[in-house]
Short mmCIF file of C-alpha atoms (C1' of nucleotides) in Angstrom, two decimals:
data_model
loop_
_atom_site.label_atom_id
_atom_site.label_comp_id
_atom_site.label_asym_id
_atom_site.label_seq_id
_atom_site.Cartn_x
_atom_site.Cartn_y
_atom_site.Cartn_z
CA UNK A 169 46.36 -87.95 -18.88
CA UNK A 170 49.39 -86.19 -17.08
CA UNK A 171 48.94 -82.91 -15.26
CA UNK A 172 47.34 -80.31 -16.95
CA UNK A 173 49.00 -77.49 -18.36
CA UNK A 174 48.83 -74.22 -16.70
CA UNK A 175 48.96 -71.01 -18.65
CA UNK A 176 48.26 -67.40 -17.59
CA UNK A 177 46.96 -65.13 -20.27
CA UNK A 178 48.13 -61.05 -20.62
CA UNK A 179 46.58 -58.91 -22.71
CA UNK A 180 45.41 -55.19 -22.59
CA UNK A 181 42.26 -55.24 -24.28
CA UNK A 182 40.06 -56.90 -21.47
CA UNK A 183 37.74 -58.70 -24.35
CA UNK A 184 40.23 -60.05 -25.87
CA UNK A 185 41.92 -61.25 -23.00
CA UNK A 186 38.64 -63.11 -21.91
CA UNK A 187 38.32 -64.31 -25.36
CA UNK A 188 41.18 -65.52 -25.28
CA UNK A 189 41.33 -67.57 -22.12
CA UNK A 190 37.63 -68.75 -22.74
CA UNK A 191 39.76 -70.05 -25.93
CA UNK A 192 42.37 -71.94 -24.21
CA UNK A 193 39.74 -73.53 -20.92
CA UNK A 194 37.83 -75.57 -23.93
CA UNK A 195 40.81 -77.78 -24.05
CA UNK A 196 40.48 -80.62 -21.59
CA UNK A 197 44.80 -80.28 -21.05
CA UNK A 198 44.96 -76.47 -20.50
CA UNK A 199 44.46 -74.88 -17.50
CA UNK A 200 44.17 -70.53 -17.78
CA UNK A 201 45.56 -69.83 -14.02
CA UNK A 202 45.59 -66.18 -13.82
CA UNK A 203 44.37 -63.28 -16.50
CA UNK A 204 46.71 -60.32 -16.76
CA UNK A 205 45.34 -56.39 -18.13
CA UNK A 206 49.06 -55.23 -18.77
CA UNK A 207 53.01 -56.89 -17.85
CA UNK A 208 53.31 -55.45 -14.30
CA UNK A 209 50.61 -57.44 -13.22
CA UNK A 210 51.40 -60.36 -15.39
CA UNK A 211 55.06 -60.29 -13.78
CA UNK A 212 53.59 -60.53 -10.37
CA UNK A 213 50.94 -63.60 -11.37
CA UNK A 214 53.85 -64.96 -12.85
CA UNK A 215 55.87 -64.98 -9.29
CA UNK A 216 52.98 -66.03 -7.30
CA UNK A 217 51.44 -68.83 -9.43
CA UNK A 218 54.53 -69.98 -11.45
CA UNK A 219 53.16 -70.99 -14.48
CA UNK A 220 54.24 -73.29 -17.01
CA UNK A 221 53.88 -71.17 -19.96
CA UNK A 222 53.19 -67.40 -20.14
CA UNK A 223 51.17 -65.84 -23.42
CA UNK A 224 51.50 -62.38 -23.67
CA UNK A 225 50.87 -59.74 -26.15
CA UNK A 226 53.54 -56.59 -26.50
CA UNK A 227 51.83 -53.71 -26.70
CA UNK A 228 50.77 -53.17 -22.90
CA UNK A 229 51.04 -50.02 -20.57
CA UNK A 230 52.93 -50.24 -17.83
CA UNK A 231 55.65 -52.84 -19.16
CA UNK A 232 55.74 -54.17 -22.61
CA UNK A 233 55.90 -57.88 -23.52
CA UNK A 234 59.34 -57.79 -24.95
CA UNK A 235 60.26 -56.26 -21.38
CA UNK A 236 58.45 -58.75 -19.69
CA UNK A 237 59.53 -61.86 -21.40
CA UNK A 238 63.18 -60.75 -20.31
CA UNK A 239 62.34 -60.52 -17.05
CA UNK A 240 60.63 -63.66 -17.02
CA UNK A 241 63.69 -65.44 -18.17
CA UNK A 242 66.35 -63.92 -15.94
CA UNK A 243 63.61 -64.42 -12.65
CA UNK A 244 61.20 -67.50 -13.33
CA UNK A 245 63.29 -69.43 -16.01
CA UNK A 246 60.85 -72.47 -15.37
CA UNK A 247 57.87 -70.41 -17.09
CA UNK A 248 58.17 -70.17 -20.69
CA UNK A 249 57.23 -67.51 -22.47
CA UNK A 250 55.09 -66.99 -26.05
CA UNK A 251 54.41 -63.88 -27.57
CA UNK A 252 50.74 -63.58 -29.32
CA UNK A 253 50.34 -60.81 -31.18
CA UNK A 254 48.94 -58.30 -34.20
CA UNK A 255 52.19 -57.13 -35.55
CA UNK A 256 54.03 -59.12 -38.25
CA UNK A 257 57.39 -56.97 -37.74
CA UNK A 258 60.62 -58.58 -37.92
CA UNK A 259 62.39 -56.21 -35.53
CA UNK A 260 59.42 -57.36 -32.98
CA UNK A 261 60.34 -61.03 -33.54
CA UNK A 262 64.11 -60.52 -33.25
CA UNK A 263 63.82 -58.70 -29.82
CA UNK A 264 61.73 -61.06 -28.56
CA UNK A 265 63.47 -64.00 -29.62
CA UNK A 266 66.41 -61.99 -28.00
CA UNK A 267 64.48 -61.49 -24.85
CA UNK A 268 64.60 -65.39 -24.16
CA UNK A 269 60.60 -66.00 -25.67
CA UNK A 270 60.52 -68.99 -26.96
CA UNK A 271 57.20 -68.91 -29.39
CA UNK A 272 56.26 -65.71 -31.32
CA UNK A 273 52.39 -66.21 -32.75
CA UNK A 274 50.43 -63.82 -35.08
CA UNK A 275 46.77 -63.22 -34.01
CA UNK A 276 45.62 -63.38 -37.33
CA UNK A 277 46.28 -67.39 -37.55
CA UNK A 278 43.58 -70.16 -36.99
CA UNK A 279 42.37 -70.10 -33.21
CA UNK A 280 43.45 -73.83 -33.17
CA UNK A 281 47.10 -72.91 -33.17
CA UNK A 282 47.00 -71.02 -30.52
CA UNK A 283 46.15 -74.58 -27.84
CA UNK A 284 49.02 -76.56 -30.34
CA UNK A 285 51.40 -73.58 -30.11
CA UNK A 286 51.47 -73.81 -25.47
CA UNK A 287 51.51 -77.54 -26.10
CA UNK A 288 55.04 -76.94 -28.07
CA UNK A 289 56.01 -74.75 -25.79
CA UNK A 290 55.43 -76.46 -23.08
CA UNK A 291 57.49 -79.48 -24.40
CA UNK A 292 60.53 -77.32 -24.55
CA UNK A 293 60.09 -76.31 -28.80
CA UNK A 294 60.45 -73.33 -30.17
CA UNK A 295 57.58 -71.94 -31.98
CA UNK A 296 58.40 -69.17 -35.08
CA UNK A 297 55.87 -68.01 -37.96
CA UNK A 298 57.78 -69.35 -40.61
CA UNK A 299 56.66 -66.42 -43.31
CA UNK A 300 57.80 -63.97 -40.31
CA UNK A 301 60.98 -65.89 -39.74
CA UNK A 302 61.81 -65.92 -43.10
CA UNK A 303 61.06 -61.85 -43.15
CA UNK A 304 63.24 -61.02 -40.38
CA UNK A 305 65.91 -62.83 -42.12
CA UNK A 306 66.01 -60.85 -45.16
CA UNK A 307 64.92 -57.46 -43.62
CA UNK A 308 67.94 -57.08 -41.71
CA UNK A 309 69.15 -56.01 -38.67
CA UNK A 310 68.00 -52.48 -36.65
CA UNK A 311 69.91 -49.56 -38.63
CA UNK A 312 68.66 -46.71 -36.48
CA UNK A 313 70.89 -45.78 -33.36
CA UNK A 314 69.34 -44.74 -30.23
CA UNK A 315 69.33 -41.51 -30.71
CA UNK A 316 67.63 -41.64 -34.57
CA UNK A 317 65.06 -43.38 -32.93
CA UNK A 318 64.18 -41.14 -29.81
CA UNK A 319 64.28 -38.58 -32.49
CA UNK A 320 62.43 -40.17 -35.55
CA UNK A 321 59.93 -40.98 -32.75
CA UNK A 322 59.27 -37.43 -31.96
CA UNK A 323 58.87 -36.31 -35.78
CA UNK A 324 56.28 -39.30 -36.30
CA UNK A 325 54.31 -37.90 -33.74
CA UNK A 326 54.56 -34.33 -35.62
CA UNK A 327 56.98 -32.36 -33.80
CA UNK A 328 59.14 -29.89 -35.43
CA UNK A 329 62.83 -30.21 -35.33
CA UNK A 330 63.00 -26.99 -32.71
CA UNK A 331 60.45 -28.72 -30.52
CA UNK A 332 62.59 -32.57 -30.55
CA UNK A 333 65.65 -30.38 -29.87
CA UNK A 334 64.52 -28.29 -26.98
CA UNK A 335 63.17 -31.85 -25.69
CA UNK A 336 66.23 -33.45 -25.89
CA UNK A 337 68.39 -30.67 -24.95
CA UNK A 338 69.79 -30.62 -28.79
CA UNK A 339 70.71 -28.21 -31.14
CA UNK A 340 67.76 -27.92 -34.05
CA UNK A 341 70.99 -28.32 -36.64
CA UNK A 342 71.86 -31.26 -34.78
CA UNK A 343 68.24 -32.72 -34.95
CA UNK A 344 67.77 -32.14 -38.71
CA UNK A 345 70.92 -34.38 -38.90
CA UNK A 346 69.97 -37.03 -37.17
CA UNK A 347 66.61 -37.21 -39.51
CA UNK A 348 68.82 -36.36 -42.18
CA UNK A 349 70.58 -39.85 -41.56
CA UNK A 350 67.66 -42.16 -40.71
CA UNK A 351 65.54 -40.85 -43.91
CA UNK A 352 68.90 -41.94 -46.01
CA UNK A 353 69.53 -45.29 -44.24
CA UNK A 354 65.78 -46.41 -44.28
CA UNK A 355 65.70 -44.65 -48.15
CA UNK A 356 62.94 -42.52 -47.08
CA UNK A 357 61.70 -39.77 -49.02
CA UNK A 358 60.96 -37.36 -46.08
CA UNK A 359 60.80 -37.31 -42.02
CA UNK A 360 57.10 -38.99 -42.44
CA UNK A 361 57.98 -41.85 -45.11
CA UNK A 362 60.83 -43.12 -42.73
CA UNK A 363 58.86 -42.85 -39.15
CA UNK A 364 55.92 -44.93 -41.19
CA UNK A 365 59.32 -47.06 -42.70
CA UNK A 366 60.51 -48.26 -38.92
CA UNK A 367 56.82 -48.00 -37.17
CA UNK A 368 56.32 -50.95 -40.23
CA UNK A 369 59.62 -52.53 -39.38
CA UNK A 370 59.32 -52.75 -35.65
CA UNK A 371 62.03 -50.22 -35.30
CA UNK A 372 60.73 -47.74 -33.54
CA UNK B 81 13.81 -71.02 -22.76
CA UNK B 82 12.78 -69.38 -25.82
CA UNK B 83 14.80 -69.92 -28.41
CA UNK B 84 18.86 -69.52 -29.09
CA UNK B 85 19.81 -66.13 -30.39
CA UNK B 86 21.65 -66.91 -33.57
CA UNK B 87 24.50 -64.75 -33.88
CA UNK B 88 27.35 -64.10 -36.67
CA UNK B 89 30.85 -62.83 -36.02
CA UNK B 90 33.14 -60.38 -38.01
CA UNK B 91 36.50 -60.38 -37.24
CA UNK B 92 39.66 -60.14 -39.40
CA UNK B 93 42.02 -61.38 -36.96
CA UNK B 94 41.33 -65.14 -37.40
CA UNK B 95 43.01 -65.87 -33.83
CA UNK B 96 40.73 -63.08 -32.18
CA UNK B 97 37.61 -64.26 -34.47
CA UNK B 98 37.97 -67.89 -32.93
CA UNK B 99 38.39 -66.74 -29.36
CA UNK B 100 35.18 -64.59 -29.54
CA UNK B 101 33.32 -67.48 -31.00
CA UNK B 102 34.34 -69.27 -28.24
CA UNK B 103 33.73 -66.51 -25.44
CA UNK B 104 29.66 -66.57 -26.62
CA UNK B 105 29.43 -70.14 -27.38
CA UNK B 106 29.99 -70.79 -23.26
CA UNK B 107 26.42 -68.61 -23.09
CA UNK B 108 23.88 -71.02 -23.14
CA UNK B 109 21.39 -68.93 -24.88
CA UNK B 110 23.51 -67.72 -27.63
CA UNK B 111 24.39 -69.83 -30.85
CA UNK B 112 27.52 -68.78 -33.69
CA UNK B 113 26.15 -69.95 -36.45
CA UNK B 114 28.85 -68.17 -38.71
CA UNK B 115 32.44 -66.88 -38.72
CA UNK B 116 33.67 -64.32 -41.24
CA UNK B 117 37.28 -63.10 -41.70
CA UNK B 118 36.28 -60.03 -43.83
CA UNK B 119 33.25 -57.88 -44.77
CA UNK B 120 32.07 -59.22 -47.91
CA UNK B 121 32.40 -63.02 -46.26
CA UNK B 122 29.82 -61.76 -43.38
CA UNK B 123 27.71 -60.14 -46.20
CA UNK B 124 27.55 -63.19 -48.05
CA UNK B 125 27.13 -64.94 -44.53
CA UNK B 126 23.92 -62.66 -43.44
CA UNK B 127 22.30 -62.98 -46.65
CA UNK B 128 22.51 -67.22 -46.40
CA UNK B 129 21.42 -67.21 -42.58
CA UNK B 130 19.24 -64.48 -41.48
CA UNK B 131 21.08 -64.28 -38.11
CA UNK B 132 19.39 -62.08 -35.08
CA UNK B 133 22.81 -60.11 -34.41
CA UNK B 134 26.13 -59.84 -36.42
CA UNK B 135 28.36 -58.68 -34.05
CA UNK B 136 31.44 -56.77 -36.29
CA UNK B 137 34.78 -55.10 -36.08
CA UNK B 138 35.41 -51.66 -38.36
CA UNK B 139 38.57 -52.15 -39.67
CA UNK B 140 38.31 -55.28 -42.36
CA UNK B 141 40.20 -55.83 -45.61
CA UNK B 142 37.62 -56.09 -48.32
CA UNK B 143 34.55 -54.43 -46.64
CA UNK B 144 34.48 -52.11 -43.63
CA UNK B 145 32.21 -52.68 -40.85
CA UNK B 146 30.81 -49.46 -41.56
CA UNK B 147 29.54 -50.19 -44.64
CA UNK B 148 28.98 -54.00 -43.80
CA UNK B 149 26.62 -52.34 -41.44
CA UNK B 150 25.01 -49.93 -43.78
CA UNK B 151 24.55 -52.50 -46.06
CA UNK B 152 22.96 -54.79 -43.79
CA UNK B 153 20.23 -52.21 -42.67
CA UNK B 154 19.64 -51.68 -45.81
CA UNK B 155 18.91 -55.40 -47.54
CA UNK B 156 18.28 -57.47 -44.51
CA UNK B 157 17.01 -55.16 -41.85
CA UNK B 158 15.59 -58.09 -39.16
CA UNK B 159 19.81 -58.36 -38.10
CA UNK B 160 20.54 -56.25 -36.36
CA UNK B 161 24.44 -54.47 -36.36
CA UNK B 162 26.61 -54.55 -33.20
CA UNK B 163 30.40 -53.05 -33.68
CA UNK B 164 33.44 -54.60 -31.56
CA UNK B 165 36.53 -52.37 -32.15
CA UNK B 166 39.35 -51.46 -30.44
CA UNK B 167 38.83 -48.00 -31.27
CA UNK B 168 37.26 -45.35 -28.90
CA UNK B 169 36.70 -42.71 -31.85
CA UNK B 170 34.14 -40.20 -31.93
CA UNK B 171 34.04 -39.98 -35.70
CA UNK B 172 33.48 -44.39 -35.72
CA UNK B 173 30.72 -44.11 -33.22
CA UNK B 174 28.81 -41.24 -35.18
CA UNK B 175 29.44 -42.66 -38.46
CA UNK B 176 28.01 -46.35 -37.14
CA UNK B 177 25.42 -45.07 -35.85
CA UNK B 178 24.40 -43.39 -39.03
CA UNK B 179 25.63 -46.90 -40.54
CA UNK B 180 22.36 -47.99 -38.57
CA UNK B 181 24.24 -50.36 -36.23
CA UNK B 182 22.55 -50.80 -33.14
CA UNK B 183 25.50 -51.26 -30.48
CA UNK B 184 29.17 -50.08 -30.49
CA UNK B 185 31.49 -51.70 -27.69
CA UNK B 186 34.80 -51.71 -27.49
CA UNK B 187 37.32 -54.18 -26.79
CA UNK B 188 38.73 -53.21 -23.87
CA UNK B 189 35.52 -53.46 -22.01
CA UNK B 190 35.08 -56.67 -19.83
CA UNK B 191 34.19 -59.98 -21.40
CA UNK B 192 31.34 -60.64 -19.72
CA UNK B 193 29.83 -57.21 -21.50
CA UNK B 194 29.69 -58.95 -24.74
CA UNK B 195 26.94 -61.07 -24.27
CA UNK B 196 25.28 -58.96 -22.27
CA UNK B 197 25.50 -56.77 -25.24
CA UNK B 198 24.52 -59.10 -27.62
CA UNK B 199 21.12 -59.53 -25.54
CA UNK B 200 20.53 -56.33 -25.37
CA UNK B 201 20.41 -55.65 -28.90
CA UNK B 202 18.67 -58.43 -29.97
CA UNK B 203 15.63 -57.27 -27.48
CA UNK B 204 15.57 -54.10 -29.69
CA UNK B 205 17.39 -51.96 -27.32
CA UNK B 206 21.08 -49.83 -27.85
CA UNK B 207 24.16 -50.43 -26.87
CA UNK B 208 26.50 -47.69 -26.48
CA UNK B 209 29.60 -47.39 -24.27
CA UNK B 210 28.83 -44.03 -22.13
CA UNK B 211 31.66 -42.30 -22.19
CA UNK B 212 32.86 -42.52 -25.90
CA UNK B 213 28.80 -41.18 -26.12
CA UNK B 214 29.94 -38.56 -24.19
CA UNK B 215 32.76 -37.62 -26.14
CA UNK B 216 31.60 -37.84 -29.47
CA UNK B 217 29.02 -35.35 -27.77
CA UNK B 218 31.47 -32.22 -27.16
CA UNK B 219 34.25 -33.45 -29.34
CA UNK B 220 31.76 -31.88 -32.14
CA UNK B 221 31.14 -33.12 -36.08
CA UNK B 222 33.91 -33.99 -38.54
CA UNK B 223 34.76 -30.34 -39.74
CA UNK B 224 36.86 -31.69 -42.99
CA UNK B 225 35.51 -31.93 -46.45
CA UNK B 226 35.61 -34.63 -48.31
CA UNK B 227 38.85 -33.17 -50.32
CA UNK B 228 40.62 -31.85 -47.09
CA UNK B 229 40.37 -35.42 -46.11
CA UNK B 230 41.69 -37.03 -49.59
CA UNK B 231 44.52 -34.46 -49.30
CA UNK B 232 45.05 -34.68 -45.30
CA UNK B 233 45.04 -39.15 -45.77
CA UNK B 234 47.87 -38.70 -48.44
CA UNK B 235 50.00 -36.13 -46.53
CA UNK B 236 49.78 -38.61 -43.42
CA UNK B 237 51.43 -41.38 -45.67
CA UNK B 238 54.30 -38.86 -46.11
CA UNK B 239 53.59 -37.53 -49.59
CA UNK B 240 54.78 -34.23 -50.28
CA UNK B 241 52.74 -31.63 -51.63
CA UNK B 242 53.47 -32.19 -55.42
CA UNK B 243 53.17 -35.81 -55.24
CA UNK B 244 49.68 -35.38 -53.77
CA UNK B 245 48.90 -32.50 -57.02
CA UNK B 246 49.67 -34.75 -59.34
CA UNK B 247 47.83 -37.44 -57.50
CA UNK B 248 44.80 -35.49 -57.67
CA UNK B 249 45.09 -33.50 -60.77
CA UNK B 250 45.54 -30.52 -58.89
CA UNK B 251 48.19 -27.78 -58.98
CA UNK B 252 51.02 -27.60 -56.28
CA UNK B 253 49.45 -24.24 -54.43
CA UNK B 254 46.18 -25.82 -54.22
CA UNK B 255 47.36 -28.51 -51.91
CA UNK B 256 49.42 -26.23 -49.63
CA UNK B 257 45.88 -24.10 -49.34
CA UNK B 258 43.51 -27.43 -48.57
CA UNK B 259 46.15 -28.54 -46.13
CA UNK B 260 46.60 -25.10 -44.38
CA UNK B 261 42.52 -25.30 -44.18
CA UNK B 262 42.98 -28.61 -42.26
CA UNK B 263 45.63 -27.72 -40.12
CA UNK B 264 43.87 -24.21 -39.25
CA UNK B 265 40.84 -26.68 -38.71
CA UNK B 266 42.43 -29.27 -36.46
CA UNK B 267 44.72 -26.46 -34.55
CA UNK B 268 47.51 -28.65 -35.39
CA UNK B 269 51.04 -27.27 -35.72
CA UNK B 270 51.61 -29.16 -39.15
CA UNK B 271 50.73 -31.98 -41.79
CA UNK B 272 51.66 -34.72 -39.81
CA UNK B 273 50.13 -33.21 -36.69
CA UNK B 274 46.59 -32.81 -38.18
CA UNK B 275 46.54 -36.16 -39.61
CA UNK B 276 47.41 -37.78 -36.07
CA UNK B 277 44.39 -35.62 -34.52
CA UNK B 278 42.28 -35.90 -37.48
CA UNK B 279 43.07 -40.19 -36.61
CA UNK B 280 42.08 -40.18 -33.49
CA UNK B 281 39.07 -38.79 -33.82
CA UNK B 282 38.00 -41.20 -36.60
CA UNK B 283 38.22 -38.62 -39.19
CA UNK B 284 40.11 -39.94 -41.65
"C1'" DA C 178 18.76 -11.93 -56.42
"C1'" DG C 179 21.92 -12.36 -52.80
"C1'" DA C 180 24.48 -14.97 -49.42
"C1'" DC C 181 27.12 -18.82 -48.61
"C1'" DC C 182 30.12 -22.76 -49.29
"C1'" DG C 183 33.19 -26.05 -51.65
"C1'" DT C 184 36.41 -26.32 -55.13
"C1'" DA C 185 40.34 -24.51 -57.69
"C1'" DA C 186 44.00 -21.44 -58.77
"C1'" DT C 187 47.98 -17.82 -58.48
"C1'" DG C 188 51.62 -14.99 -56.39
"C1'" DA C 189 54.31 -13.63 -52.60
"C1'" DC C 190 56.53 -14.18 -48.29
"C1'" DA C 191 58.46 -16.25 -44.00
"C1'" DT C 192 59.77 -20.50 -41.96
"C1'" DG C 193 60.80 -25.26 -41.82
"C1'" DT C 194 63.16 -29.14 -43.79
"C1'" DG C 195 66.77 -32.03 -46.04
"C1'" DT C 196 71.51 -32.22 -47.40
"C1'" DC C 197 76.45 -31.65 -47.19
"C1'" DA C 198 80.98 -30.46 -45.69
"C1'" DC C 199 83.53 -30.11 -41.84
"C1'" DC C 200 84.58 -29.97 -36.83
"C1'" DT C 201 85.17 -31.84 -31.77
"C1'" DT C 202 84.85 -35.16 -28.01
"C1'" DC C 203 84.68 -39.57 -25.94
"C1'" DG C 204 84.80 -44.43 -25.26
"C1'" DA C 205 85.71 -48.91 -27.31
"C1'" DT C 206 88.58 -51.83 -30.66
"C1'" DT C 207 92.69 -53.30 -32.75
"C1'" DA D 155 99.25 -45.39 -29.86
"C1'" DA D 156 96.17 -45.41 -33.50
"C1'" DT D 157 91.68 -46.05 -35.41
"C1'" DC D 158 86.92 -46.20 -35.48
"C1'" DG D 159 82.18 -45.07 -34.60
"C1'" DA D 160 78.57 -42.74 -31.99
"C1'" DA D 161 77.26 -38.48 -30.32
"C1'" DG D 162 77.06 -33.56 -30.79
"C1'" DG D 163 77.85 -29.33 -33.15
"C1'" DT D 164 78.14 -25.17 -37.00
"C1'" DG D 165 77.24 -22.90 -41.31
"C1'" DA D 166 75.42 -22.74 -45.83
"C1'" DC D 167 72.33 -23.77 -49.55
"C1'" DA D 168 68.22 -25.47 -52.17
"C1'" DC D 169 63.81 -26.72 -51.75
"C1'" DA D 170 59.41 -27.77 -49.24
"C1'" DT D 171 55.92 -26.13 -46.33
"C1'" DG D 172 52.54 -22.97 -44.14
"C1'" DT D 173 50.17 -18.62 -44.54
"C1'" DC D 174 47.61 -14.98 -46.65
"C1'" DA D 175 45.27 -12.12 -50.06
"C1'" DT D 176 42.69 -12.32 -53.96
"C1'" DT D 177 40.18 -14.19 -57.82
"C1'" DA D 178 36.79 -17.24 -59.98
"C1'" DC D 179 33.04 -20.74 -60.83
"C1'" DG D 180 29.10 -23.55 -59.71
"C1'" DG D 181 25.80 -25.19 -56.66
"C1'" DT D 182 22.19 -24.45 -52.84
"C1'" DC D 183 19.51 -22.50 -49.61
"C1'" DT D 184 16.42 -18.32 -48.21
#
DNA sequence: AGACCGTAATGACATGTGTCACCTTCGATT
DNA sequence: AATCGAAGGTGACACATGTCATTACGGTCT
C-alpha cells in the first residue's frame, strides 16, 4: 500500500460533518486530517496541513464553498477540491466547475461513492453527476444580471419594491423594472414564481 | 455488557444516511440493524425488527417523520422515536413531541451527542435540545387554521389569489380575507413575508 | 340560550405590482 | 466613430393585493 490519502472534511452542520469523516476513517487508504464548521476555517486547515483532497459542502457562513474552492486553486493548487452537497442545481455545478473543483457529488447518492469519488480525485479525474451534468447542459447559462439578482433576492425574501429601492439607493420605478425583466426571462408568472424559478436553478 | 441497543436509521439523503450508520456503528454498544431512505421503508423496517430506537429525520418523500413517529407510537410502542433534523423550528419540536417521539436533536449539534442521545432515550429518558425548548416556549402555539395554512402554503409557491380560489373552490375575495388574517397574524408586511415567518417557525 | 369561533362571501377603497414605451449615461466591442 | 448592452430613470395604465365593514351559517362550549 502507498501513502494514505489525506482528506479534510468542511461542513456546517457539525453531525454531519462527524458523520461524515467517521465515513471516510473506515477506509484503510483515507486519512480525515482536519474537520472544518464553515470555509474560513477550512481555508486555514487547508494552508497549514496541505491536504491532498478537500470535500466541502457550499452552503457555509463565513465563506461559501464555491468561494473557497477558488481560493483553493489560485493558493494551494496541490489540494484538490470536491464539492459534496444537497443541491442538484446546474448553476451550482457550473460555478463550481468554474471555480477550479474538480468533483461535484450529490449527498443523496450511496455512501460508498463518496470513498471512490476522493480516490478519483485524488488520481487527477474529474468527477461530475452525470444526470446533473447532463441538466446543466440543457438548462442553460445564468440569464439574470447582477443587479436582477441583488434585486430578485430582496423580493424572495418579501420586500416590497419601495423597501429594495431605498436599499439599493434605486428608484421604486426602476426596481419594478428590473423584476419586470427577470419574471419575463425566467417566464415567471409573478415576483414569487421567478425568485422560487432561480433559488431552483442555482441562480440566485 | 448488557446487550447491544438495536437501532434503525431514517434518512433520505442516502450519502448522509450511510455516514450516520457509520458514526454509531464505531459505538460499541450500539448496533444498525436497518437503513431506510424514506418513511414508509422505516415503517415497514420497524414493523420486521422491533428495534429499541429509530432515530429519524422530518422531512422524507413518502412519509414524514412526523407521522412515521406518530405511527410508530401508535402500533409498535416498545421503539421508541428520536428526530435528527436540520431544522431548529418551534412548530417541528411541538408537533414531534405530540407525534410521541421521545428526543429531537438537531444536526448541527456535535457528533458525539448522537449516541449519547441515542442512550438516553433508550433508558426511557428525553432528549431535547435546550434552547429550541426554550423557544418553542415564548415563541407561542401555531396561531393559523388549518385553511389560513392551505391558503398561506399556496401563496408561498407564488400563486396569485385567483389561482388559489379556484384551487380551493373558493371565491377570489375570500382568499384576499384568509390571507390578510395570516398576515395580520404573523405581523408580516405581505404574502410572501408571512409565509417565510410562518416557515421558520415550522408552521407550514 | 347566548357567546364564540371557523368558514365563506360581497363590496369598496387605497396601494402595490407588472408591463410598456421611451429616455439618458457609460463603458466595452467592432 | 459607431454600435451595443448594462445600468438607471420617468410616466402611464391595467390589474393584483391588502384592508375593512358587514353579513351569514354551523358547530361547540358554558
Amino acid at each position: 500500500m502507498s501513502q494514505s490519502i489525506r482528506v479534510i472534511v468542511a461542513e456546517d452542520q457539525a453531525m454531519v460533518l462527524g458523520a461524515l469523516a467517521a465515513l471516510l476513517e473506515t477506509e484503510p487508504d483515507i486519512t480525515v486530517c482536519a474537520r472544518s464548521a464553515n470555509g474560513r476555517e477550512a481555508l486555514s486547515a487547508v494552508a497549514k496541513l496541505k491536504p491532498d483532497v478537500l470535500v466541502t459542502d457550499i452552503e457555509m457562513p463565513e465563506m461559501t464553498g464555491l468561494t473557497l474552492a477558488a481560493e483553493v486553486r489560485e493558493r494551494y493548487p496541490q489540494t484538490r477540491v470536491m464539492i459534496l452537497t444537497t443541491f442538484a442545481r446546474p448553476g451550482y455545478l457550473r460555478r463550481a466547475l468554474d471555480a477550479g473543483a474538480k468533483g461535484y457529488l450529490l449527498k443523496d447518492r450511496p455512501a460508498a461513492e463518496l470513498a471512490e469519488a476522493v480516490r478519483r480525485v485524488h488520481r487527477g479525474l474529474r468527477v461530475v453527476d452525470p444526470d446533473l451534468a447532463a441538466e446543466a447542459w440543457d438548462s442553460g447559462a445564468d440569464p439574470l444580471t447582477e443587479r436582477e439578482r441583488q434585486i430578485l433576492w430582496r423580493a424572495g425574501e418579501g420586500k416590497s419594491s419601495l423597501e429594495i429601492a431605498e436599499e439599493l439607493h434605486l428608484s421604486e420605478g426602476t426596481v419594478r423594472n428590473y423584476l419586470s425583466e427577470a419574471i419575463s426571462k425566467l417566464d415567471a408568472s409573478n415576483r414569487i414564481d421567478a425568485a422560487r424559478i432561480a433559488r431552483a436553478k442555482g441562480w440566485l
